[in-house]
Short mmCIF file of C-alpha atoms in Angstrom, two decimals:
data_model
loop_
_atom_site.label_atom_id
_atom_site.label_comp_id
_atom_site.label_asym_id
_atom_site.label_seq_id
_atom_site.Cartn_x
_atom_site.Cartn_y
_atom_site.Cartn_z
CA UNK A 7 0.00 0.00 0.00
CA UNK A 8 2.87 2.23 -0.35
CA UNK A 9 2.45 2.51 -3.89
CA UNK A 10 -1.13 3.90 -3.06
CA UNK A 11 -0.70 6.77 -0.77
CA UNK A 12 2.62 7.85 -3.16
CA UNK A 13 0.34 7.96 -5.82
CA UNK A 14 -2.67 9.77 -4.29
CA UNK A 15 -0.04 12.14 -2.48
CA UNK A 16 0.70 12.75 -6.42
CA UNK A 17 -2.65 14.99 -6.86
CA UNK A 18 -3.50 16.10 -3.04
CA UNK A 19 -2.52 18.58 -0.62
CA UNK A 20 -0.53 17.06 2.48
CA UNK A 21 -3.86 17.71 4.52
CA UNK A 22 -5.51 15.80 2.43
CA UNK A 23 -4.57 12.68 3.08
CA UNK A 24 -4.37 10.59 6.29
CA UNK A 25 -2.51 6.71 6.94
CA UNK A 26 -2.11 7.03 10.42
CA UNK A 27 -3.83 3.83 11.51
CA UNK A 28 -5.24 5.37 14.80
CA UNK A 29 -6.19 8.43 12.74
CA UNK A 30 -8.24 6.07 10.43
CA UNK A 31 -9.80 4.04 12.53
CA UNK A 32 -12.23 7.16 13.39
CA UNK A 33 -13.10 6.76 9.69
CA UNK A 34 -14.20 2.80 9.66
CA UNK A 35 -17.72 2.75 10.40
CA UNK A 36 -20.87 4.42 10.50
CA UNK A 37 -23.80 4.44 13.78
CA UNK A 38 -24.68 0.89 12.86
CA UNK A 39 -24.77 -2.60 14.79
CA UNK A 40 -23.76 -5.91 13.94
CA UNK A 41 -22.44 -4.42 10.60
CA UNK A 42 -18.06 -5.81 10.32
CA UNK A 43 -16.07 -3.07 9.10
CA UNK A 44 -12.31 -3.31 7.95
CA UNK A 45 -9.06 -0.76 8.28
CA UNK A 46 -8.54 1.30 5.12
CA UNK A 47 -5.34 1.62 3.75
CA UNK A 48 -5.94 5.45 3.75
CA UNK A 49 -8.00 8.40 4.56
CA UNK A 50 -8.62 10.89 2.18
CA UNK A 51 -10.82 14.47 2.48
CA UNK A 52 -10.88 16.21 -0.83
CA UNK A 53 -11.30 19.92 -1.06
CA UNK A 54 -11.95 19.97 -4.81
CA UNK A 55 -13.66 17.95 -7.94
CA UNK A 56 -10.30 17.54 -9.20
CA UNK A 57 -9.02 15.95 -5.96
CA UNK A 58 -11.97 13.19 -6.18
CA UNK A 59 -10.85 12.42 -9.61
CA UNK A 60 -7.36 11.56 -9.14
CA UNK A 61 -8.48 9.50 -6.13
CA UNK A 62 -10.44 7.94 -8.40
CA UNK A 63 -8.47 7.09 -11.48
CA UNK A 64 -5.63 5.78 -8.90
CA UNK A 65 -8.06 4.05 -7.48
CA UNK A 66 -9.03 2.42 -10.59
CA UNK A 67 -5.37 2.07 -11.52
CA UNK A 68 -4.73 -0.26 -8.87
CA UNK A 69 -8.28 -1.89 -8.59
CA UNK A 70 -8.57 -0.31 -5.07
CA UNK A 71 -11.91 -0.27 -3.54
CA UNK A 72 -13.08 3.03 -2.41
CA UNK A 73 -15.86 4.02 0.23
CA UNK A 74 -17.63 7.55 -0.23
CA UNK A 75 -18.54 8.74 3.68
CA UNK A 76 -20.14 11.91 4.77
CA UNK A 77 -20.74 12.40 8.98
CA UNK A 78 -20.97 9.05 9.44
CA UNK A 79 -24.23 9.20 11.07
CA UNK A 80 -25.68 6.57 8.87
CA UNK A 81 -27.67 3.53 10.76
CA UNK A 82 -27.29 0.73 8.00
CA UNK A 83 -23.48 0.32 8.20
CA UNK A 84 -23.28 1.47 4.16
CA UNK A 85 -20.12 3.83 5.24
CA UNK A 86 -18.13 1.17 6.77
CA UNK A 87 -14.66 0.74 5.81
CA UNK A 88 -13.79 -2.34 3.93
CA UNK A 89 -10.07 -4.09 4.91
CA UNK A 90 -7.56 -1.91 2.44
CA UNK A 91 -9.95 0.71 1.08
CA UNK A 92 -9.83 4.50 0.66
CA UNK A 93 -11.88 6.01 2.76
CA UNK A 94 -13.23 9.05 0.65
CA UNK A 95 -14.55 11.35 2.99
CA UNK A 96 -16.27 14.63 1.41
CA UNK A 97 -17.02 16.65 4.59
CA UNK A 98 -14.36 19.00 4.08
CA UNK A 99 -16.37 20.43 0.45
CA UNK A 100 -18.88 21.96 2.55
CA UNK A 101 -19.26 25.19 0.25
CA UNK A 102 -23.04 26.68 -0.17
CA UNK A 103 -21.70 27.63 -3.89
CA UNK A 104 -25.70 29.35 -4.73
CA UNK A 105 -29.06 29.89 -3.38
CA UNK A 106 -31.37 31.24 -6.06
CA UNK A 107 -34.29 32.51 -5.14
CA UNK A 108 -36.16 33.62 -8.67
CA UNK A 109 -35.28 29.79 -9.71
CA UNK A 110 -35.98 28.57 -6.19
CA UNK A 111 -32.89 26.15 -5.77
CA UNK A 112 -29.76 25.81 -4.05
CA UNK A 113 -26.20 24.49 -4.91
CA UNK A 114 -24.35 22.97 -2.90
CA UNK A 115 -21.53 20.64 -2.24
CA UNK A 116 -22.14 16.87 -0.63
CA UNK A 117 -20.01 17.95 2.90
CA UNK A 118 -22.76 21.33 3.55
CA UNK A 119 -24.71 20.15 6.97
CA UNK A 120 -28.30 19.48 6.35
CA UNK A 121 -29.42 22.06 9.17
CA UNK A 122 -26.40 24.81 7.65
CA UNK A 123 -28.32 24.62 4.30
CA UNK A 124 -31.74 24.63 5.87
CA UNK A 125 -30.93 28.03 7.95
CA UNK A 126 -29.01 29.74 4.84
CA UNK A 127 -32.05 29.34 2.50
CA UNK A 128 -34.14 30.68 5.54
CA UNK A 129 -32.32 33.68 5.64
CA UNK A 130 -33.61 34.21 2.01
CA UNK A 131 -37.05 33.67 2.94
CA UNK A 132 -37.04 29.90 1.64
CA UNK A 133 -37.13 26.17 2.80
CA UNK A 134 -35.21 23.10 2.47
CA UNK A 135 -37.69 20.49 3.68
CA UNK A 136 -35.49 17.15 4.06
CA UNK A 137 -34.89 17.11 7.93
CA UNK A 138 -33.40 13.88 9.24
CA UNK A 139 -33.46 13.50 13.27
CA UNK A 140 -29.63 14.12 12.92
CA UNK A 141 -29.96 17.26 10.48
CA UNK A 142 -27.57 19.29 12.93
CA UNK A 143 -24.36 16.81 12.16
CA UNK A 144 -25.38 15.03 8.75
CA UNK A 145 -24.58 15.84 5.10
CA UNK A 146 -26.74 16.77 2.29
CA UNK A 147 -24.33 14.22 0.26
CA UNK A 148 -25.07 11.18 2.89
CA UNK A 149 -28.69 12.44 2.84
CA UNK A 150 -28.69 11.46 -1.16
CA UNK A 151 -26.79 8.66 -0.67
CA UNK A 152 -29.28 7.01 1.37
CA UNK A 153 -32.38 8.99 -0.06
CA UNK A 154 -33.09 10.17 3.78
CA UNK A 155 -36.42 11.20 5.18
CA UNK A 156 -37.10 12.97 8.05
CA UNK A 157 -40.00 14.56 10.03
CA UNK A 158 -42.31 16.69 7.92
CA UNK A 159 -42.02 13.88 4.98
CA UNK A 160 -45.84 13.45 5.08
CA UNK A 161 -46.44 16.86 3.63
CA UNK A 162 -43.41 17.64 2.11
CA UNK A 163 -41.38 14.28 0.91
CA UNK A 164 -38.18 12.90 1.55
CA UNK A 165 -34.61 13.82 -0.09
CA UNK A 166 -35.15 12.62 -3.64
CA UNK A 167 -38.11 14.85 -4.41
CA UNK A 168 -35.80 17.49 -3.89
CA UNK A 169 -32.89 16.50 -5.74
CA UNK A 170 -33.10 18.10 -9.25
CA UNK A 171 -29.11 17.47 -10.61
CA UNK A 172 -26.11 15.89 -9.87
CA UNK A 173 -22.23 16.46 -10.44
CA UNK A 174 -20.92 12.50 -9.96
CA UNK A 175 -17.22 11.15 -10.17
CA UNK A 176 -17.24 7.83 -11.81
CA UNK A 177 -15.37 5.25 -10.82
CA UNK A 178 -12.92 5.83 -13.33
CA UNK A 179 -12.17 9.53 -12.28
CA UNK A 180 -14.54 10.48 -15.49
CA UNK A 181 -17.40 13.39 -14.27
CA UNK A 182 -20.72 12.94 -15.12
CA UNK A 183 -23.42 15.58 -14.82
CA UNK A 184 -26.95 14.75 -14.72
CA UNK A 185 -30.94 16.40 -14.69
CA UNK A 186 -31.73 20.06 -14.30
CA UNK A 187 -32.01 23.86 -12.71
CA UNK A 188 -35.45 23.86 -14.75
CA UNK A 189 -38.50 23.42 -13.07
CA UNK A 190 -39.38 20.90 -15.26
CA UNK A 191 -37.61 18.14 -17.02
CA UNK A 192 -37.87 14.82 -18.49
CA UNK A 193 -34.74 14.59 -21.27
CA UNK A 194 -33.28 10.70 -21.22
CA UNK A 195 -33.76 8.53 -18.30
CA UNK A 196 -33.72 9.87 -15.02
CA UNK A 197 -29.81 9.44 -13.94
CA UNK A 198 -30.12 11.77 -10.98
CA UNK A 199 -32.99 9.74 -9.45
CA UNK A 200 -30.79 6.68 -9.82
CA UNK A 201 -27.76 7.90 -8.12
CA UNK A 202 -30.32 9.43 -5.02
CA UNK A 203 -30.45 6.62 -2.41
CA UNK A 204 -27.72 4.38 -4.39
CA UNK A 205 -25.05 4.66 -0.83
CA UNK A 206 -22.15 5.55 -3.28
CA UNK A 207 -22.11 2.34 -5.02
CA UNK A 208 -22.36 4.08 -8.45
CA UNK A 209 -20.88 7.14 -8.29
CA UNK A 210 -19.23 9.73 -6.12
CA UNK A 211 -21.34 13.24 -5.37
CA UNK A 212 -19.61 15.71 -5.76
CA UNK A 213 -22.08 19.05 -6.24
CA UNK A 214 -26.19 18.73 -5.81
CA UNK A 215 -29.01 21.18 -7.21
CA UNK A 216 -31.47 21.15 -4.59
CA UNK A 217 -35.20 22.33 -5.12
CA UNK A 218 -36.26 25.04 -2.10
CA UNK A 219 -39.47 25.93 -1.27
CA UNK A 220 -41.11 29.25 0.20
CA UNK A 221 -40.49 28.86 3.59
CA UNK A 222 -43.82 28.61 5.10
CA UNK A 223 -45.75 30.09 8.24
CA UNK A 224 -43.99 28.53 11.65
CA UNK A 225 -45.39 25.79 13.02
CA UNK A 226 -47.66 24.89 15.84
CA UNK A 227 -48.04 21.33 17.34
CA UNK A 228 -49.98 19.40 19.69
CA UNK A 229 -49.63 16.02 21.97
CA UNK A 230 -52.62 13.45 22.00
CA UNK A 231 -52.04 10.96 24.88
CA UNK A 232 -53.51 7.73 23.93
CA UNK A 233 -54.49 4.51 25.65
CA UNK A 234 -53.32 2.26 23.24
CA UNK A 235 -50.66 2.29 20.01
CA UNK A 236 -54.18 0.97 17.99
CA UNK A 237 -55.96 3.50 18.97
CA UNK A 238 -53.00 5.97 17.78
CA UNK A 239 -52.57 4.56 14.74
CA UNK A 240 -56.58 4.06 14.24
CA UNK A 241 -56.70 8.23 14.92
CA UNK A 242 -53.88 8.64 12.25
CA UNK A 243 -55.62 6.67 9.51
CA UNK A 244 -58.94 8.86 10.30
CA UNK A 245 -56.56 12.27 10.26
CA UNK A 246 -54.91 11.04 6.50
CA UNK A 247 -58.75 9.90 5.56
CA UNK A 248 -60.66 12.98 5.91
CA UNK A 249 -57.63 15.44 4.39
CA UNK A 250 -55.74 17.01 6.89
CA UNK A 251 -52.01 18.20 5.89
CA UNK A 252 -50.12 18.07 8.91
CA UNK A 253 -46.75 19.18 8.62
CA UNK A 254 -45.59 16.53 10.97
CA UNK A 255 -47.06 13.49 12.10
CA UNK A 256 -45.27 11.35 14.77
CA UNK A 257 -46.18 8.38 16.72
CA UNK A 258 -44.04 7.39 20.14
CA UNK A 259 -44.69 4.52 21.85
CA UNK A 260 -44.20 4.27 26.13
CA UNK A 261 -41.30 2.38 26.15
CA UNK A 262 -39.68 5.46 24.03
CA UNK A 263 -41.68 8.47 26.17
CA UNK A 264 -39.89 6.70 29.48
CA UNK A 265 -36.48 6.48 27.50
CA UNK A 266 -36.54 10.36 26.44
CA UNK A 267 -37.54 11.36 30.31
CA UNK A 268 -34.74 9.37 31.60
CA UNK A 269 -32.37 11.02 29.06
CA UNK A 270 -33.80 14.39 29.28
CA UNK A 271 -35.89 15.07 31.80
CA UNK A 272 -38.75 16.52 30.17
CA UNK A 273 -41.81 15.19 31.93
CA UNK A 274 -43.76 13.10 28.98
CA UNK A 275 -46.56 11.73 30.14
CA UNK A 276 -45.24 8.02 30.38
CA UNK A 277 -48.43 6.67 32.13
CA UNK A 278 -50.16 6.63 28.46
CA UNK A 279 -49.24 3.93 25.98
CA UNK A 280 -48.88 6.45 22.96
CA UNK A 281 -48.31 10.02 22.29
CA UNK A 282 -48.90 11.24 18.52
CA UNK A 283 -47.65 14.54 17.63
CA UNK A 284 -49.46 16.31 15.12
CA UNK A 285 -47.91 20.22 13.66
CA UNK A 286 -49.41 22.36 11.21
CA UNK A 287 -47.59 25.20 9.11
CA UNK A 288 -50.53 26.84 7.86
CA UNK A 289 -51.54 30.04 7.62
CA UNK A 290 -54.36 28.90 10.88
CA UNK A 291 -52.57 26.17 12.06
CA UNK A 292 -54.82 26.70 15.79
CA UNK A 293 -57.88 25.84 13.92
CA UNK A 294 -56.14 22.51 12.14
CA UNK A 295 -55.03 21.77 16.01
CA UNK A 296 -58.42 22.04 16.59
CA UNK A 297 -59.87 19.67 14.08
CA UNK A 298 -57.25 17.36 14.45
CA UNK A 299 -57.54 17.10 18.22
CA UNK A 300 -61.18 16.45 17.84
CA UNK A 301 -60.35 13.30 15.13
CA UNK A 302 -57.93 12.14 18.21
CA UNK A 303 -60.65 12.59 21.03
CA UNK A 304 -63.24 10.88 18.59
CA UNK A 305 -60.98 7.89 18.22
CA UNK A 306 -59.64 7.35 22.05
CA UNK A 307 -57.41 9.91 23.09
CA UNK A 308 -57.40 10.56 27.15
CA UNK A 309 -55.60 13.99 26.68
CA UNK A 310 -54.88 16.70 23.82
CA UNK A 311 -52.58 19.24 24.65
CA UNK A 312 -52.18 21.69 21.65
CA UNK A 313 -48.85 24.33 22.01
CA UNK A 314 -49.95 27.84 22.32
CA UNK A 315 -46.38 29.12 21.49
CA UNK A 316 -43.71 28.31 19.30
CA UNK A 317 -41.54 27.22 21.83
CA UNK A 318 -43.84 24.89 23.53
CA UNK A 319 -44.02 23.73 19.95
CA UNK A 320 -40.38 23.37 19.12
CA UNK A 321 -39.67 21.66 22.51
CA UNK A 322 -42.26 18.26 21.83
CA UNK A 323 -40.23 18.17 18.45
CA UNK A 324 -37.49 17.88 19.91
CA UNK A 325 -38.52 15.37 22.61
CA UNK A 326 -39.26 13.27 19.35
CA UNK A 327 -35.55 14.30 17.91
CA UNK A 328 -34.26 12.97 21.02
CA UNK A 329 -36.10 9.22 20.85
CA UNK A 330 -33.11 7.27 18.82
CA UNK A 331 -30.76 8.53 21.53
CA UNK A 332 -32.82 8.24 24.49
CA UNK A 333 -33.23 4.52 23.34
CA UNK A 334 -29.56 3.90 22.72
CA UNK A 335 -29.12 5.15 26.15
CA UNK A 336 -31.19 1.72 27.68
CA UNK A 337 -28.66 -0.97 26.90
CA UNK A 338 -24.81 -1.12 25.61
CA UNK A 339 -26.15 -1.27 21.99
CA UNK A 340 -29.13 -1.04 19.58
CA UNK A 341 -30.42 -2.42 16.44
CA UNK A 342 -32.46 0.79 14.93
CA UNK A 343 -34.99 -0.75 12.46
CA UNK A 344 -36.51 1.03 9.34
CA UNK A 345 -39.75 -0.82 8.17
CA UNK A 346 -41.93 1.39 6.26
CA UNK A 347 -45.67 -0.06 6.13
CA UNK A 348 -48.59 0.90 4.30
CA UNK A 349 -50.28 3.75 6.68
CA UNK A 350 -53.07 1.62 6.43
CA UNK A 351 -50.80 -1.00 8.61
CA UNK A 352 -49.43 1.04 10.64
CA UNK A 353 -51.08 -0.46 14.26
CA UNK A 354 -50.67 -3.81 12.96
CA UNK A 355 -46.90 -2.81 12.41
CA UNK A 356 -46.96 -1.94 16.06
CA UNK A 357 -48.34 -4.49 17.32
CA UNK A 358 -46.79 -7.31 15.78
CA UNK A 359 -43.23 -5.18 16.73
CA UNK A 360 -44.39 -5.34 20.69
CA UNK A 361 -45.53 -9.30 20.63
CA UNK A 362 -42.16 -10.20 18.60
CA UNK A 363 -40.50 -7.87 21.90
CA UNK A 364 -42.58 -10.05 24.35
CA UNK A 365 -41.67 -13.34 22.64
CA UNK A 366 -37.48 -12.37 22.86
CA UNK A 367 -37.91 -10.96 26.67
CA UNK A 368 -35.99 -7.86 24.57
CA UNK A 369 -36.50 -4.33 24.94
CA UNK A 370 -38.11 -2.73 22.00
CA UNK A 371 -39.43 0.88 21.54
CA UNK A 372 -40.92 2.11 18.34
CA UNK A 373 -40.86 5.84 17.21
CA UNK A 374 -42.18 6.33 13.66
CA UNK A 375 -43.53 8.71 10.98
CA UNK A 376 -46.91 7.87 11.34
CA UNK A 377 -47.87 10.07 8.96
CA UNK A 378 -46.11 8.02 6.30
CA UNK A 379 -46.06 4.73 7.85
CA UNK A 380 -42.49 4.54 8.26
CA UNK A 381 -41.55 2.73 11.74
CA UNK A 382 -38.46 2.68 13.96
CA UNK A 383 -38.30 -0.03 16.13
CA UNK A 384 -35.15 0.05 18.05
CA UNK A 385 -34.15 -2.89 19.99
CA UNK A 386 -32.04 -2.41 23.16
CA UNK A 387 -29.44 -5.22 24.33
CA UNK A 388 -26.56 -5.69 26.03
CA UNK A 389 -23.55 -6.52 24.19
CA UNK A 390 -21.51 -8.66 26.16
CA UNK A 391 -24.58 -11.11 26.49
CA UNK A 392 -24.21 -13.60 24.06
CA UNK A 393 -27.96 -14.86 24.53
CA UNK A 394 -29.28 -11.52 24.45
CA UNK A 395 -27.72 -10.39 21.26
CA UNK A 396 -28.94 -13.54 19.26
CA UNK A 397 -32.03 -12.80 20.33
CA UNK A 398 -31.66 -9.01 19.32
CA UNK A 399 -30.43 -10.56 15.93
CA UNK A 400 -33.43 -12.52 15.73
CA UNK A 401 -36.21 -10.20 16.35
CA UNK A 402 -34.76 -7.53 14.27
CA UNK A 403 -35.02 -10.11 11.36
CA UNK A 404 -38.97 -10.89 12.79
CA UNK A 405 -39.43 -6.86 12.36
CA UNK A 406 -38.28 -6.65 8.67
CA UNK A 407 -40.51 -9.94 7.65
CA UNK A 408 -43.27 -8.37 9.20
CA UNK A 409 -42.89 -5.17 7.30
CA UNK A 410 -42.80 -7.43 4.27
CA UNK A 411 -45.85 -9.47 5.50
CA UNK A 412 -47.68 -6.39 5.72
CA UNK A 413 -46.81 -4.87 2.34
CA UNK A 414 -43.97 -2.71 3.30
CA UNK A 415 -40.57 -2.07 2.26
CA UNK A 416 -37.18 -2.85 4.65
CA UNK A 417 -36.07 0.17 5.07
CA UNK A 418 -38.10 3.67 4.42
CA UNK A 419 -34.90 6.37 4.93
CA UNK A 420 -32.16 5.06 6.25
CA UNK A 421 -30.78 2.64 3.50
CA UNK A 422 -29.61 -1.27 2.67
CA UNK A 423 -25.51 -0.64 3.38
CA UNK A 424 -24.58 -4.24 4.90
CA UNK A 425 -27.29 -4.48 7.48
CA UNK A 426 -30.25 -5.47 5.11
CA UNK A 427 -28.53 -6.34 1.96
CA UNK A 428 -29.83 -10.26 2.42
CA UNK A 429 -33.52 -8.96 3.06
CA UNK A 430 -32.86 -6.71 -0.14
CA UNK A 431 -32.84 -9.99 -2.64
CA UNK A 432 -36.39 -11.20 -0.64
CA UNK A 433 -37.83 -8.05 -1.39
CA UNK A 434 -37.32 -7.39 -4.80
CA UNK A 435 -36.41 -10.75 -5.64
CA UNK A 436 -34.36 -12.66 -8.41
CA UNK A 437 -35.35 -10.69 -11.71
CA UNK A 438 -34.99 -7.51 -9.74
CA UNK A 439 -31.60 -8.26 -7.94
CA UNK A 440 -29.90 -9.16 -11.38
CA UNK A 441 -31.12 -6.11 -13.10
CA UNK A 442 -29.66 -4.35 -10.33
CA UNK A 443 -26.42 -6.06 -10.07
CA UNK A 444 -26.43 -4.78 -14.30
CA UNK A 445 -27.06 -1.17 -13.61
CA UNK A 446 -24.06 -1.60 -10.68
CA UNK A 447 -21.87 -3.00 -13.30
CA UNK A 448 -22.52 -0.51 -15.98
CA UNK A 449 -21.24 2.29 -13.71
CA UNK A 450 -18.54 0.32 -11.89
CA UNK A 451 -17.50 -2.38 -14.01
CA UNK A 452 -14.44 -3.27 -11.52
CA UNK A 453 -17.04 -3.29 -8.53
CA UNK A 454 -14.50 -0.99 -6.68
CA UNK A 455 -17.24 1.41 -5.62
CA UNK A 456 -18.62 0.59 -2.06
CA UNK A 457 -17.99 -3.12 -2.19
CA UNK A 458 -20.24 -5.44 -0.10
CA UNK A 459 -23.02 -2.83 0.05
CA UNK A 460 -26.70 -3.42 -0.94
CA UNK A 461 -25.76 -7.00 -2.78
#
């Protein structure tokens, strides 16, 4: 590997490059469980285009497998290091490089912070909807990698809606730019879409036009306290029927109300077996509290608290920001699940999630978008307990075949990367997995992007 980090040394700034082994090892993994992850043979954070394309073409040169990383806050393990690679991390080209606001998009490079983007365009009166629970630390490139969601994705849609081009770095150190700054768009086949949720495999982000909105009123919440998760979920369904647009629509369950209030103290009710959040941005959002809480009261709540200020607002949001954590904070480790289910399945989803807890004698709390039916059940274990992690193993595994069971998908936001690539293949099955595999080799022909990701 000395023949490597002379010739990437060849086209990068000293900085640029890291092969300290204690230095790297920082870089080997993302947030994930049970996902392996190797020692890279070096460490390298680009400033330019130019710099990702001679990591590239040496890359290629030598057949050296390469893993793109942003923050590293990623829950499928799809930024893991694999034994030898470069690590190609792009956090340091963090540059806003436009915000537009006649054409209503930003450009940006794949290191800019999801929440850094989200307050610039603010300052120009506009809104970046895509707002994972870890939008303070993660990347706008990691967020297309992994197509992420976040919390207002029932009114406003996750990261790919919102992707409208692409500057890529083959594998071969070739650049590629793909879709639009137009509003509209539909010349060839839709490259962008492709690369948007593909975890680096194909291609290496380098720049993103982003789609902003006009940043709408602020927005007012409420908590309905419900006796059971059915009854939550049964309240949802009604709220989706009859055409509300909540802004945000969130569902945690007690196990995760008890979690947050050990972690942060801040008094959620944990007597009741459910809490849904509901928020409106519109220009009344009191009077869609209003109708909302009565749809909750019709279908079993005990309690509806609506906020009567922003901040009372902003501080149940972040008691749901705070629910991953709080959970990881039970036992030495966690298995964060991402089953997205037909809304219409939602309390079934639930349900089935708490009996598969019962059955493993496991810890289990589920936070989810109910709005969109995507779940998190997060299973809390210890570690060091050899029983206890098999069965941790095993009911994640019961979690994902339910989703499936119930018409769902494995994962709703936060990606395949090596966690679910064997429940991929079940879910889309043979014809789909090769015609996959085709696309992969089309843009990678020496499968040196990402390796052991997805398939």
């Amino acid at each position: 590997m000395d023949d490597l980090a002379e010739l990437l040394r060849v086209g990068l700034p000293d900085e640029a490059l890291i092969t300290d082994p204690d230095v790297m090892a920082a870089y080997s993994r993302d947030m994930a469980g049970f996902c392996a992850a190797g020692a890279p043979a070096a460490v390298v954070l680009p400033r330019t285009v130019e710099q990702v394309q001679h990591v590239m073409r040496t890359a290629t040169a030598l057949h050296v497998p390469v893993v793109p990383q942003g923050a590293r806050t990623g829950l499928s393990g799809a930024a893991n290091a694999t034994d030898g690679c470069i690590v190609l991390s792009l956090v340091a080209m963090d540059r806003i490089l436009e915000i537009n606001t006649v054409d209503r998009i930003a450009v940006v490079e794949p290191g800019v912070i999801n929440a850094v983007l989200s307050r610039a365009v603010a300052e120009q009166g506009l809104f970046y909807p895509p707002d994972p629970s870890s939008w303070e630390t993660c990347t706008i490139g990691g967020n297309i990698g992994t197509a992420s969601g976040g919390l207002c994705c029932v009114k406003y849609g996750v990261t790919a809606e919102y992707v409208l081009g692409l500057d890529v770095v083959l594998a071969d150190g070739r650049l590629l730019t793909t879709g639009r700054r137009t509003a509209k768009g539909v010349a060839g086949y839709d490259l962008t879409r492709l690369f948007v949720g593909s975890e680096g495999s194909l291609g290496v982000v380098v720049r993103a036009v982003l789609a902003l909105r006009p940043a709408p009123p602020r927005q007012l919440s409420l908590a309905a306290e419900f006796p059971s998760a059915d009854a939550a979920c049964e309240a949802v369904c009604a709220i989706m029927e009859r055409g509300h647009a909540p802004s945000l629509l969130e569902i945690m369950d007690r196990t995760t109300l008890h979690a947050v209030n050990a972690l942060a103290r801040m008094g959620l009710p944990e007597s009741t077996e459910a809490l849904l959040l509901a928020a409106f941005d519109t220009p009344d959002p009191l009077a869609d509290l209003a109708a909302v809480g009565e749809v909750c009261t019709e279908f079993g709540a005990t309690r509806v608290v609506p906020s009567e200020t922003f901040a009372e607002s902003e501080l149940l949001l972040q008691a749901r920001r705070l629910s991953l954590t709080a959970l990881e904070a039970v036992k030495s480790a966690t298995m964060i699940d991402d089953v997205c289910v037909p809304r219409s399945k939602l309390g079934a989803m639930i349900g089935g999630t708490a009996a598969i807890a019962a059955k493993h004698g496991l810890t289990i709390g589920v936070c989810a978008h109910a709005g969109d039916g995507n779940t998190h059940p997060v299973v809390c274990f210890d570690s060091a307990d050899e029983d206890e992690s098999r069965r941790a193993r095993e009911s994640f595994d019961e979690i994902m075949a339910l989703g499936l069971e119930l018409g769902g998908t494995i994962t709703g936001e936060h990606g395949v990367g090596v966690l679910k690539k064997d429940w991929l293949a079940r879910e889309i099955g043979p014809v789909g997995m090769e015609l996959q595999r085709s696309v992969k080799a089309a843009f990678d022909p020496l499968g040196i992007l990402n390796p052991g990701k997805l398939f």
